[in-house]
PDB file of C-alpha atoms in Angstrom:
ATOM      1  CA  UNK Y   1      15.306  -8.700   3.197  1.00  0.00           C
ATOM      2  CA  UNK Y   2      17.008 -10.776   0.683  1.00  0.00           C
ATOM      3  CA  UNK Y   3      14.533 -12.640  -1.514  1.00  0.00           C
ATOM      4  CA  UNK Y   4      16.561 -15.937  -1.023  1.00  0.00           C
ATOM      5  CA  UNK Y   5      15.902 -15.702   2.781  1.00  0.00           C
ATOM      6  CA  UNK Y   6      12.225 -15.117   2.167  1.00  0.00           C
ATOM      7  CA  UNK Y   7      12.088 -18.008  -0.301  1.00  0.00           C
ATOM      8  CA  UNK Y   8      13.893 -20.335   2.168  1.00  0.00           C
ATOM      9  CA  UNK Y   9      11.482 -19.311   4.902  1.00  0.00           C
ATOM     10  CA  UNK Y  10       8.319 -19.945   2.902  1.00  0.00           C
ATOM     11  CA  UNK Y  11       9.806 -23.266   1.647  1.00  0.00           C
ATOM     12  CA  UNK Y  12      10.413 -24.355   5.216  1.00  0.00           C
ATOM     13  CA  UNK Y  13       6.905 -23.327   6.236  1.00  0.00           C
ATOM     14  CA  UNK Y  14       5.344 -25.094   3.318  1.00  0.00           C
ATOM     15  CA  UNK Y  15       5.373 -28.430   5.135  1.00  0.00           C
ATOM     16  CA  UNK Y  16       2.514 -29.061   7.737  1.00  0.00           C
ATOM     17  CA  UNK Y  17       4.904 -31.026   9.989  1.00  0.00           C
ATOM     18  CA  UNK Y  18       7.391 -28.115  10.104  1.00  0.00           C
ATOM     19  CA  UNK Y  19       4.594 -25.694  10.717  1.00  0.00           C
ATOM     20  CA  UNK Y  20       3.376 -27.874  13.643  1.00  0.00           C
ATOM     21  CA  UNK Y  21       6.954 -27.938  15.056  1.00  0.00           C
ATOM     22  CA  UNK Y  22       7.036 -24.135  14.860  1.00  0.00           C
ATOM     23  CA  UNK Y  23       3.602 -23.991  16.613  1.00  0.00           C
ATOM     24  CA  UNK Y  24       4.984 -26.175  19.456  1.00  0.00           C
ATOM     25  CA  UNK Y  25       8.029 -23.996  19.830  1.00  0.00           C
ATOM     26  CA  UNK Y  26       5.996 -20.860  20.372  1.00  0.00           C
ATOM     27  CA  UNK Y  27       5.459 -22.258  23.922  1.00  0.00           C
ATOM     28  CA  UNK Y  28       9.203 -22.156  24.547  1.00  0.00           C
ATOM     29  CA  UNK Y  29      12.326 -24.213  23.921  1.00  0.00           C
ATOM     30  CA  UNK Y  30      11.948 -27.996  23.712  1.00  0.00           C
ATOM     31  CA  UNK Y  31      14.155 -31.028  23.246  1.00  0.00           C
ATOM     32  CA  UNK Y  32      14.066 -32.959  20.004  1.00  0.00           C
ATOM     33  CA  UNK Y  33      12.466 -35.875  21.938  1.00  0.00           C
ATOM     34  CA  UNK Y  34       9.718 -33.579  23.265  1.00  0.00           C
ATOM     35  CA  UNK Y  35       9.100 -32.269  19.755  1.00  0.00           C
ATOM     36  CA  UNK Y  36       9.000 -35.752  18.222  1.00  0.00           C
ATOM     37  CA  UNK Y  37       6.630 -37.174  20.760  1.00  0.00           C
ATOM     38  CA  UNK Y  38       3.160 -36.279  19.161  1.00  0.00           C
ATOM     39  CA  UNK Y  39       4.265 -37.330  15.632  1.00  0.00           C
ATOM     40  CA  UNK Y  40       3.855 -40.716  14.074  1.00  0.00           C
ATOM     41  CA  UNK Y  41       7.199 -40.434  12.303  1.00  0.00           C
ATOM     42  CA  UNK Y  42      10.660 -41.381  13.521  1.00  0.00           C
ATOM     43  CA  UNK Y  43      12.896 -39.121  15.564  1.00  0.00           C
ATOM     44  CA  UNK Y  44      15.336 -39.108  12.646  1.00  0.00           C
ATOM     45  CA  UNK Y  45      12.538 -37.681  10.393  1.00  0.00           C
ATOM     46  CA  UNK Y  46      11.678 -34.994  12.939  1.00  0.00           C
ATOM     47  CA  UNK Y  47      15.471 -34.175  13.195  1.00  0.00           C
ATOM     48  CA  UNK Y  48      15.471 -33.747   9.342  1.00  0.00           C
ATOM     49  CA  UNK Y  49      12.528 -31.360   9.609  1.00  0.00           C
ATOM     50  CA  UNK Y  50      14.235 -29.441  12.411  1.00  0.00           C
ATOM     51  CA  UNK Y  51      17.432 -29.202  10.255  1.00  0.00           C
ATOM     52  CA  UNK Y  52      15.338 -27.722   7.451  1.00  0.00           C
ATOM     53  CA  UNK Y  53      13.897 -25.113   9.900  1.00  0.00           C
ATOM     54  CA  UNK Y  54      17.401 -24.399  11.258  1.00  0.00           C
ATOM     55  CA  UNK Y  55      18.765 -23.899   7.711  1.00  0.00           C
ATOM     56  CA  UNK Y  56      15.929 -21.428   7.000  1.00  0.00           C
ATOM     57  CA  UNK Y  57      16.955 -19.597  10.288  1.00  0.00           C
ATOM     58  CA  UNK Y  58      13.554 -20.139  11.826  1.00  0.00           C
ATOM     59  CA  UNK Y  59      15.006 -22.067  14.783  1.00  0.00           C
ATOM     60  CA  UNK Y  60      18.274 -22.486  16.624  1.00  0.00           C
ATOM     61  CA  UNK Y  61      19.556 -25.610  18.355  1.00  0.00           C
ATOM     62  CA  UNK Y  62      21.876 -25.880  21.302  1.00  0.00           C
ATOM     63  CA  UNK Y  63      23.348 -28.957  22.985  1.00  0.00           C
ATOM     64  CA  UNK Y  64      23.169 -29.349  26.706  1.00  0.00           C
ATOM     65  CA  UNK Y  65      24.858 -32.582  27.703  1.00  0.00           C
ATOM     66  CA  UNK Y  66      23.103 -35.363  25.763  1.00  0.00           C
ATOM     67  CA  UNK Y  67      20.061 -33.305  24.896  1.00  0.00           C
ATOM     68  CA  UNK Y  68      19.441 -30.986  21.891  1.00  0.00           C
ATOM     69  CA  UNK Y  69      17.207 -28.028  22.619  1.00  0.00           C
ATOM     70  CA  UNK Y  70      15.429 -26.172  19.875  1.00  0.00           C
ATOM     71  CA  UNK Y  71      14.076 -22.652  20.124  1.00  0.00           C
ATOM     72  CA  UNK Y  72      12.431 -20.139  17.733  1.00  0.00           C
ATOM     73  CA  UNK Y  73      14.460 -17.352  16.164  1.00  0.00           C
ATOM     74  CA  UNK Y  74      11.837 -14.616  16.169  1.00  0.00           C
ATOM     75  CA  UNK Y  75      13.838 -12.185  13.966  1.00  0.00           C
ATOM     76  CA  UNK Y  76      13.194 -14.317  10.899  1.00  0.00           C
ATOM     77  CA  UNK Y  77       9.522 -14.495  11.608  1.00  0.00           C
ATOM     78  CA  UNK Y  78       9.567 -10.714  12.201  1.00  0.00           C
ATOM     79  CA  UNK Y  79      11.123 -10.243   8.660  1.00  0.00           C
ATOM     80  CA  UNK Y  80       8.383 -12.338   7.060  1.00  0.00           C
ATOM     81  CA  UNK Y  81       5.748 -10.465   8.990  1.00  0.00           C
ATOM     82  CA  UNK Y  82       7.187  -7.144   7.899  1.00  0.00           C
ATOM     83  CA  UNK Y  83       7.200  -8.244   4.281  1.00  0.00           C
ATOM     84  CA  UNK Y  84       3.602  -9.401   4.502  1.00  0.00           C
ATOM     85  CA  UNK Y  85       2.454  -6.229   6.396  1.00  0.00           C
ATOM     86  CA  UNK Y  86       3.169  -4.115   3.240  1.00  0.00           C
ATOM     87  CA  UNK Y  87       0.778  -6.236   1.176  1.00  0.00           C
ATOM     88  CA  UNK Y  88      -1.755  -6.314   4.095  1.00  0.00           C
ATOM     89  CA  UNK Y  89      -1.921  -2.515   3.974  1.00  0.00           C
ATOM     90  CA  UNK Y  90      -2.413  -2.502   0.198  1.00  0.00           C
ATOM     91  CA  UNK Y  91      -5.248  -4.970   0.446  1.00  0.00           C
ATOM     92  CA  UNK Y  92      -6.814  -3.216   3.342  1.00  0.00           C
ATOM     93  CA  UNK Y  93      -6.837   0.101   1.428  1.00  0.00           C
ATOM     94  CA  UNK Y  94      -8.403  -1.687  -1.572  1.00  0.00           C
ATOM     95  CA  UNK Y  95     -11.067  -3.295   0.564  1.00  0.00           C
ATOM     96  CA  UNK Y  96     -11.917   0.105   2.202  1.00  0.00           C
ATOM     97  CA  UNK Y  97     -12.429   1.580  -1.243  1.00  0.00           C
ATOM     98  CA  UNK Y  98     -14.638  -1.319  -2.270  1.00  0.00           C
ATOM     99  CA  UNK Y  99     -16.694  -0.870   0.891  1.00  0.00           C
ATOM    100  CA  UNK Y 100     -17.156   2.840   0.033  1.00  0.00           C
ATOM    101  CA  UNK Y 101     -18.289   1.999  -3.532  1.00  0.00           C
ATOM    102  CA  UNK Y 102     -20.634  -0.657  -2.281  1.00  0.00           C
ATOM    103  CA  UNK Y 103     -22.130   1.662   0.225  1.00  0.00           C
ATOM    104  CA  UNK Y 104     -22.608   4.322  -2.458  1.00  0.00           C
ATOM    105  CA  UNK Y 105     -24.273   1.787  -4.727  1.00  0.00           C
ATOM    106  CA  UNK Y 106     -26.579   0.571  -1.962  1.00  0.00           C
ATOM    107  CA  UNK Y 107     -27.684   4.210  -1.178  1.00  0.00           C
ATOM    108  CA  UNK Y 108     -28.478   4.846  -4.784  1.00  0.00           C
ATOM    109  CA  UNK Y 109     -25.627   7.295  -5.438  1.00  0.00           C
ATOM    110  CA  UNK Y 110     -23.492   6.882  -8.449  1.00  0.00           C
ATOM    111  CA  UNK Y 111     -20.083   5.652  -7.238  1.00  0.00           C
ATOM    112  CA  UNK Y 112     -17.360   8.230  -7.581  1.00  0.00           C
ATOM    113  CA  UNK Y 113     -14.305   6.782  -9.134  1.00  0.00           C
ATOM    114  CA  UNK Y 114     -11.182   7.054  -7.073  1.00  0.00           C
ATOM    115  CA  UNK Y 115      -8.996   6.882 -10.154  1.00  0.00           C
ATOM    116  CA  UNK Y 116     -10.038   8.499 -13.368  1.00  0.00           C
ATOM    117  CA  UNK Y 117      -9.726   6.227 -16.421  1.00  0.00           C
ATOM    118  CA  UNK Y 118      -6.889   7.039 -18.729  1.00  0.00           C
ATOM    119  CA  UNK Y 119      -7.888   8.251 -22.154  1.00  0.00           C
ATOM    120  CA  UNK Y 120      -6.085   6.946 -25.163  1.00  0.00           C
ATOM    121  CA  UNK Y 121      -4.037   9.466 -26.931  1.00  0.00           C
ATOM    122  CA  UNK Y 122      -4.695   9.823 -30.629  1.00  0.00           C
ATOM    123  CA  UNK Y 123      -1.554   9.241 -32.723  1.00  0.00           C
ATOM    124  CA  UNK Y 124      -0.936  12.197 -35.060  1.00  0.00           C
ATOM    125  CA  UNK Y 125      -0.360  11.022 -38.600  1.00  0.00           C
TER     126      UNK Y 125
END
């Protein structure tokens, strides 16, 4: 994934109103009017938020007569989830190691280091 796409996605999701719009769209496509209904902001402001989400490739809009329908574009969400998954695995492994060390400490055993500390090399003079 190109970092610019990832940056645009996170920037779009940084706003609570836009995250709320994404949450509403998980139930399925909706019109701009339906999406604007629960907010205490103008329809024009909601449209600007939707444009931001559309530019970040998180949603797509289609016109049907006089109504604009919005729907999620799951492929972008999948890309973000894939990126985050790598970090989740790293942290999960680290937490498993920590659990092992804590269990060894609790049982009175000396924790066995999983990685040996590097020794400094002496510089020959």
